[in-house]
Structure formats: C-alpha cells, structure tokens
Coordinates of C-alpha atoms in Angstrom, one line a residue:
X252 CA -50.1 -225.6 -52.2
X253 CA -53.2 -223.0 -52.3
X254 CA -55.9 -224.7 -50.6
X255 CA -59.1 -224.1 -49.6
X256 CA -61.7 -225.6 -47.2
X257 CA -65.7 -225.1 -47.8
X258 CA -67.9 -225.5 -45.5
X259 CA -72.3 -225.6 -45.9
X260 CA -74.8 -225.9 -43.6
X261 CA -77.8 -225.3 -45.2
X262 CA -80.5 -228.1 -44.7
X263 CA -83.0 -226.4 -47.7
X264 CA -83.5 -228.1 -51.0
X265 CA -83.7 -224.4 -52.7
X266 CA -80.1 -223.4 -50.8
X267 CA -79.0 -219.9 -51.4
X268 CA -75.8 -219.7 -49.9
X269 CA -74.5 -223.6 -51.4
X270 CA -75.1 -221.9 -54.6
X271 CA -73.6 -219.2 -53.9
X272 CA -70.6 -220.9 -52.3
X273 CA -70.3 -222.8 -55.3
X274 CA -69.7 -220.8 -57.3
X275 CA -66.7 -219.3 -55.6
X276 CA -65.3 -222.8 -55.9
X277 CA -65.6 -223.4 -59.6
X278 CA -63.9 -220.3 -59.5
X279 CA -61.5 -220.8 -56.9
X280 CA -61.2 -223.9 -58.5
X281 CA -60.5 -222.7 -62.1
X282 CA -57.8 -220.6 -60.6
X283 CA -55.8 -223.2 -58.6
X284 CA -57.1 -226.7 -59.5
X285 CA -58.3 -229.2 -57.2
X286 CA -55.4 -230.2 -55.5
X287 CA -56.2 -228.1 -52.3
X288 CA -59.9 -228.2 -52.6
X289 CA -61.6 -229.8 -49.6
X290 CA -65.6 -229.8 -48.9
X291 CA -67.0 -230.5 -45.9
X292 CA -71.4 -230.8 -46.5
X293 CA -72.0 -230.2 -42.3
X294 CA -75.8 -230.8 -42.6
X295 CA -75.9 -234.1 -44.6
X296 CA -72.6 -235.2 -42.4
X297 CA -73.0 -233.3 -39.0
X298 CA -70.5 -233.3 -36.4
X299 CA -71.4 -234.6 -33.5
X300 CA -72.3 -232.2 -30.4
X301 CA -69.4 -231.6 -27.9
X302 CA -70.2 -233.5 -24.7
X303 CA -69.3 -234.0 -21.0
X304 CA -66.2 -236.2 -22.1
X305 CA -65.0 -233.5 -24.6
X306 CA -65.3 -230.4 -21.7
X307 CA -63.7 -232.1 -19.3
X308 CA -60.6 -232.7 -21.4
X309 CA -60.2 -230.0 -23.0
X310 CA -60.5 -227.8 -19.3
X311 CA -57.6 -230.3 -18.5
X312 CA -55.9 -229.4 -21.3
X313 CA -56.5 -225.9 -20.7
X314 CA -54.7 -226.0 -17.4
X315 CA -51.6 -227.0 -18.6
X316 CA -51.3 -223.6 -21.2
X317 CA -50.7 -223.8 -24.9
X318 CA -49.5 -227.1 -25.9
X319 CA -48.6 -228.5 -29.6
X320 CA -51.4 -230.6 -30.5
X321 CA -49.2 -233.8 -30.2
X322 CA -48.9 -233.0 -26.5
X323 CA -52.7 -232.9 -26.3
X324 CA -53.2 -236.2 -27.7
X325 CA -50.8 -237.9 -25.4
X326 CA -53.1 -236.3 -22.7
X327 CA -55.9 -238.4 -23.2
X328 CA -56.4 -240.5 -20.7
X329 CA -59.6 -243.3 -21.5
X330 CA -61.0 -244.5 -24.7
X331 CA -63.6 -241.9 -24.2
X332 CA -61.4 -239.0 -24.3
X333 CA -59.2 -240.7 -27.1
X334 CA -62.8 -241.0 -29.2
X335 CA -63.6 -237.1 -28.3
X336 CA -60.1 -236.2 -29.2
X337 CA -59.8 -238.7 -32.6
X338 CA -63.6 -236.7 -33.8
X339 CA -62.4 -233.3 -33.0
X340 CA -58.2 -233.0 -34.4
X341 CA -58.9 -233.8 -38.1
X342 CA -61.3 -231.3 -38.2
X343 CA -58.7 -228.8 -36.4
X344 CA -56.1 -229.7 -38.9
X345 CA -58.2 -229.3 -41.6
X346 CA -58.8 -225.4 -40.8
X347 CA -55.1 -225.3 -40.0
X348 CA -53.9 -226.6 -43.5
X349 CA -56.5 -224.2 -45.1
X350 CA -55.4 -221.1 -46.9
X351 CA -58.9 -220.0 -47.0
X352 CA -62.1 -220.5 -45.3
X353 CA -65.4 -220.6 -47.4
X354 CA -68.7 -220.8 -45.0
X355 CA -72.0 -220.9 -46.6
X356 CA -74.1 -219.3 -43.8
X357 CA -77.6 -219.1 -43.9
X358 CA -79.9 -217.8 -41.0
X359 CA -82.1 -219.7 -38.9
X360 CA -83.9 -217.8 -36.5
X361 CA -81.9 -214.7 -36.7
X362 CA -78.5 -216.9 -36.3
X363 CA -76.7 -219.4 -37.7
X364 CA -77.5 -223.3 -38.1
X365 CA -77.3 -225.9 -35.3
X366 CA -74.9 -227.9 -38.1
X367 CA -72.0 -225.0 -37.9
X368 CA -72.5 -224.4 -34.5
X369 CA -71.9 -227.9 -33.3
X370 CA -68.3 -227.9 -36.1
X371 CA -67.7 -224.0 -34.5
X372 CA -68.0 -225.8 -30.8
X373 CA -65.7 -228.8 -32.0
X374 CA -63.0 -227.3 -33.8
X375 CA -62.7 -224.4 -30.4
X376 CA -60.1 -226.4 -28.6
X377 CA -58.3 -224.5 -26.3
X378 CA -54.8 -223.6 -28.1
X379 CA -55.2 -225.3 -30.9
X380 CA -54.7 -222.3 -33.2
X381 CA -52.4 -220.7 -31.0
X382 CA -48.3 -221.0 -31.7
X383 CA -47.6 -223.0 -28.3
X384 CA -44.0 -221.7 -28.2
X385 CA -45.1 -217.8 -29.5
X386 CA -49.0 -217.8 -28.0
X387 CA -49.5 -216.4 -31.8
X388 CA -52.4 -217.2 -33.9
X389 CA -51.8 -220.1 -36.6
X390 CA -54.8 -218.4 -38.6
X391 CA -53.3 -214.8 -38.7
X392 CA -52.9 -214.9 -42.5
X393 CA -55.8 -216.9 -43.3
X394 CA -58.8 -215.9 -44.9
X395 CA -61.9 -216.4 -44.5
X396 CA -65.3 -216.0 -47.0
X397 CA -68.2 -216.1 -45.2
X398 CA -71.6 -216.1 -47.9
X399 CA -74.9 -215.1 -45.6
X400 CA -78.2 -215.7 -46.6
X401 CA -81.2 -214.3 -45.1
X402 CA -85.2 -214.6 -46.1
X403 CA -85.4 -211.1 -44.7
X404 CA -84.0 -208.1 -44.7
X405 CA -81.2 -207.1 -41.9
X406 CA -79.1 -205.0 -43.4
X407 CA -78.2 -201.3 -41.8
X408 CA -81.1 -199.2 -41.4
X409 CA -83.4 -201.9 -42.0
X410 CA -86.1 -202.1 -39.3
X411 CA -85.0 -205.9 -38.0
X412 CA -81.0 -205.0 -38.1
X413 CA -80.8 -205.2 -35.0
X414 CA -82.1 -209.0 -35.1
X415 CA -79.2 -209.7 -37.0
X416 CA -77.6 -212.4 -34.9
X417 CA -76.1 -214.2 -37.7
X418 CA -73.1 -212.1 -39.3
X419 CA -71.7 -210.5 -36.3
X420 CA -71.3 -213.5 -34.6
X421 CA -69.8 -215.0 -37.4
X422 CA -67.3 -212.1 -38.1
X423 CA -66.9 -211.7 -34.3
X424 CA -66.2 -215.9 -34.0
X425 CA -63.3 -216.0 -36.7
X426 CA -61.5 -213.0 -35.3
X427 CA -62.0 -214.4 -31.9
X428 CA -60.2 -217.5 -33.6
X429 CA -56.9 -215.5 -34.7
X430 CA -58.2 -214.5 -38.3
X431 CA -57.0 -210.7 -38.9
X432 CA -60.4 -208.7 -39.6
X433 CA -59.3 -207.0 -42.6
X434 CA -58.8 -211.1 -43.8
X435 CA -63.0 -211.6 -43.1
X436 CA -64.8 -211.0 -46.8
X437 CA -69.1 -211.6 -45.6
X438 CA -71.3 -211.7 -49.0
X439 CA -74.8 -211.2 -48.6
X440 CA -77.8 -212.3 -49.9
X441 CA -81.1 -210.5 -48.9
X442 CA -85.2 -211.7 -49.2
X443 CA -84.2 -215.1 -50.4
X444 CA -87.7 -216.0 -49.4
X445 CA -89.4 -212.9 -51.4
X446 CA -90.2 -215.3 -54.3
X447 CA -92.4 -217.6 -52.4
X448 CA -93.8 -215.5 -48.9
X449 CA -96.1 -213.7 -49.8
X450 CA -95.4 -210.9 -46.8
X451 CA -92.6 -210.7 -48.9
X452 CA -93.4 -210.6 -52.0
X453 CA -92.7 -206.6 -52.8
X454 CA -89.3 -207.0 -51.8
X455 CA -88.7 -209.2 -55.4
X456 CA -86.7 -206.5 -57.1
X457 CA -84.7 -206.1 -54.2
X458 CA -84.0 -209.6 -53.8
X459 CA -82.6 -209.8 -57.3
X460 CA -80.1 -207.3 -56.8
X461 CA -79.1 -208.5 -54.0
X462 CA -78.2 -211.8 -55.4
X463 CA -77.0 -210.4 -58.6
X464 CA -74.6 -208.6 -56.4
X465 CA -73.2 -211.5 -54.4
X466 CA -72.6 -213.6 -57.7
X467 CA -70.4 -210.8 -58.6
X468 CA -68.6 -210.4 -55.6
X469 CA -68.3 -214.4 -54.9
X470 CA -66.7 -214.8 -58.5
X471 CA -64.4 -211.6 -58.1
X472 CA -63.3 -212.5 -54.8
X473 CA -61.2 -215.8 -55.5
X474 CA -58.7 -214.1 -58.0
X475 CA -57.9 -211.1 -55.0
X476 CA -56.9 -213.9 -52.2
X477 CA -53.3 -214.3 -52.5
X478 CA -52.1 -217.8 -50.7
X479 CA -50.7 -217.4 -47.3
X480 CA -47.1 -219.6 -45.6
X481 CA -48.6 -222.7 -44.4
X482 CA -49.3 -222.7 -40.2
X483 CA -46.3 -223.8 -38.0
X484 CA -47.4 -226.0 -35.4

C-alpha cells in the first residue's frame, strides 16, 4: 500500500507550512485514498526529549553493531529502558512503513522547531534504518517532502543566506538517515511575516509569489512520487 507519513511542527495559529502541507495531502490523498495516510501534529503532541536512560541504551546497543530491531528490544534491561524503548520504536516503525515523508518545517531562530528536533533525536536510534544483515539503508527509496517556511528572506544571494540553518540541516539530516538526495523535494515559502512586520512590509509582492509558487509545486508534487517496495527489516 502507498503510504505516507506527515509530520507539523508549527506552534502559530496563522501556520504557513501546515497549510501548505495540507494541501499536498488532500492531494496525496485524492490520488491514493486514506488507507496509508498517517499524521503526526508534533507541537500539540510532542515527543518527549531523549534522556539519560535513552543514551545509555542506545550506546549499548550501539556496541553490539546493527541489530534487527527485535534484537534491540530484548536488550532492554529495566522498566526504564523498556519505557525509553516502548516511546521511541513506534515512531521508528512509522518512518519505516512510510513511502513518503511530508515535514512541515518552519524556522525558528534561523532553524528548525524544538518539536522536530526532539521526534529527529528519538527516531535516530543507532541502526534502526540500517539492513542489519546488508548495513543498507531501509530508507533508500523513500521520499521525503520537506515544506520550509521562513518570515524572511534566505534564499541564495540574499543578504541573511548564510543564516539559513534550517533547510540544510534538514536536507543534510534525511540523507544522513539513508534517503538518496535526488529522493529530498524542499518547498519554500519566503516573507511569511511581510503581511504583518512592518520591516517587512515591501517584500508583500514577493511574498505572494513565493507562496503562489509552493501551492503549485506542493499539488504537482504528489502525482510525480511513484510508491517504493516496502522496507525489509
């Protein structure tokens, strides 16, 4: 089954990239039903930050190479680790059983939100997208849609591009994961904020076009993912 997991983080009322990501669902949606559709709202449900318990199991893990993840849940070894291990798989699995990966990314403070970060920091258990009998990644066919907003502009040759620490991460993150790069689609948004700074509000034209844009490209862009063989694991 085509599936697809979506992912916000926004905390704003006036979100930019949930509508944006929503709309590539409906479409996405229109296209394969909901059968595979799962949505996961990471700032009204946040998962919770890793902690001393979760490192020190997952380093233990670590040591003993790439194992299938049935392997690491025999390892745990106190109801602490078993509660670290029982927060963190289902959220593993559900990137594994995803075709596709739909992030709505906005910036905060030049990167992304505290709410993906602690999911990104979760889900990053050592082998757990990793073939343990081939060291492959599970997540070389995947795909991933990753729809940035940003109040400003960061774009290249903009004078704050270089303060862009929000899509390079992001892009650099998901390869880092085992997702090919040509597989990585980023949407922008730019000057979300142009209607309502006023430092902003000159940039109003551009803002438009810059959403127009990303409507386009987040309703174009479910029809050209073609479905990927499901993850071995």
């Amino acid at each position: 089954m085509t599936s697809l997991l979506h992912l916000d983080s926004s905390h704003s009322d006036h979100s930019v990239s949930r509508y944006l990501t929503g709309l590539f669902a409906r479409e996405w949606r229109r296209l394969h039903g909901d059968g595979g559709y799962r949505y996961r709202d990471l700032a009204a449900e946040p998962v919770p930050l890793v902690t001393a318990t979760y490192c020190s199991f997952a380093q233990r893990v670590e040591r003993r190479g790439t194992l299938p993840l049935t392997a690491v849940t025999a390892m745990a070894e106190s109801p602490s680790e078993e509660r670290e291990w029982a927060g963190t798989l289902p959220l593993i699995e559900e990137v594994l059983d995803a075709d596709t990966l739909l992030i709505g990314l906005p910036m905060y403070n030049y990167t992304v939100p505290a709410s993906l970060k602690a999911w990104i920091d979760r889900i990053t258990f050592p082998g757990a997208f990793k073939d343990s009998r081939t060291g492959e990644s599970l997540l070389r066919d995947a795909r991933a849609v990753v729809v940035a907003a940003r109040g400003g502009g960061y774009g290249p040759g903009s004078p704050k591009e270089a303060f862009d620490f929000q899509t390079p991460y992001m892009r650099m993150y998901l390869e880092g994961l085992g997702i090919a790069g040509e597989n990585v689609h980023v949407v922008h948004a730019e000057m979300t904020r142009a209607s309502d700074v006023p430092e902003l509000a000159e940039f109003q034209d551009m803002a438009a076009r810059s959403l127009a844009e990303a409507e386009e490209r987040v309703t174009r862009l479910p029809a050209l993912l073609a479905p990927r063989e499901p993850a071995v694991r």
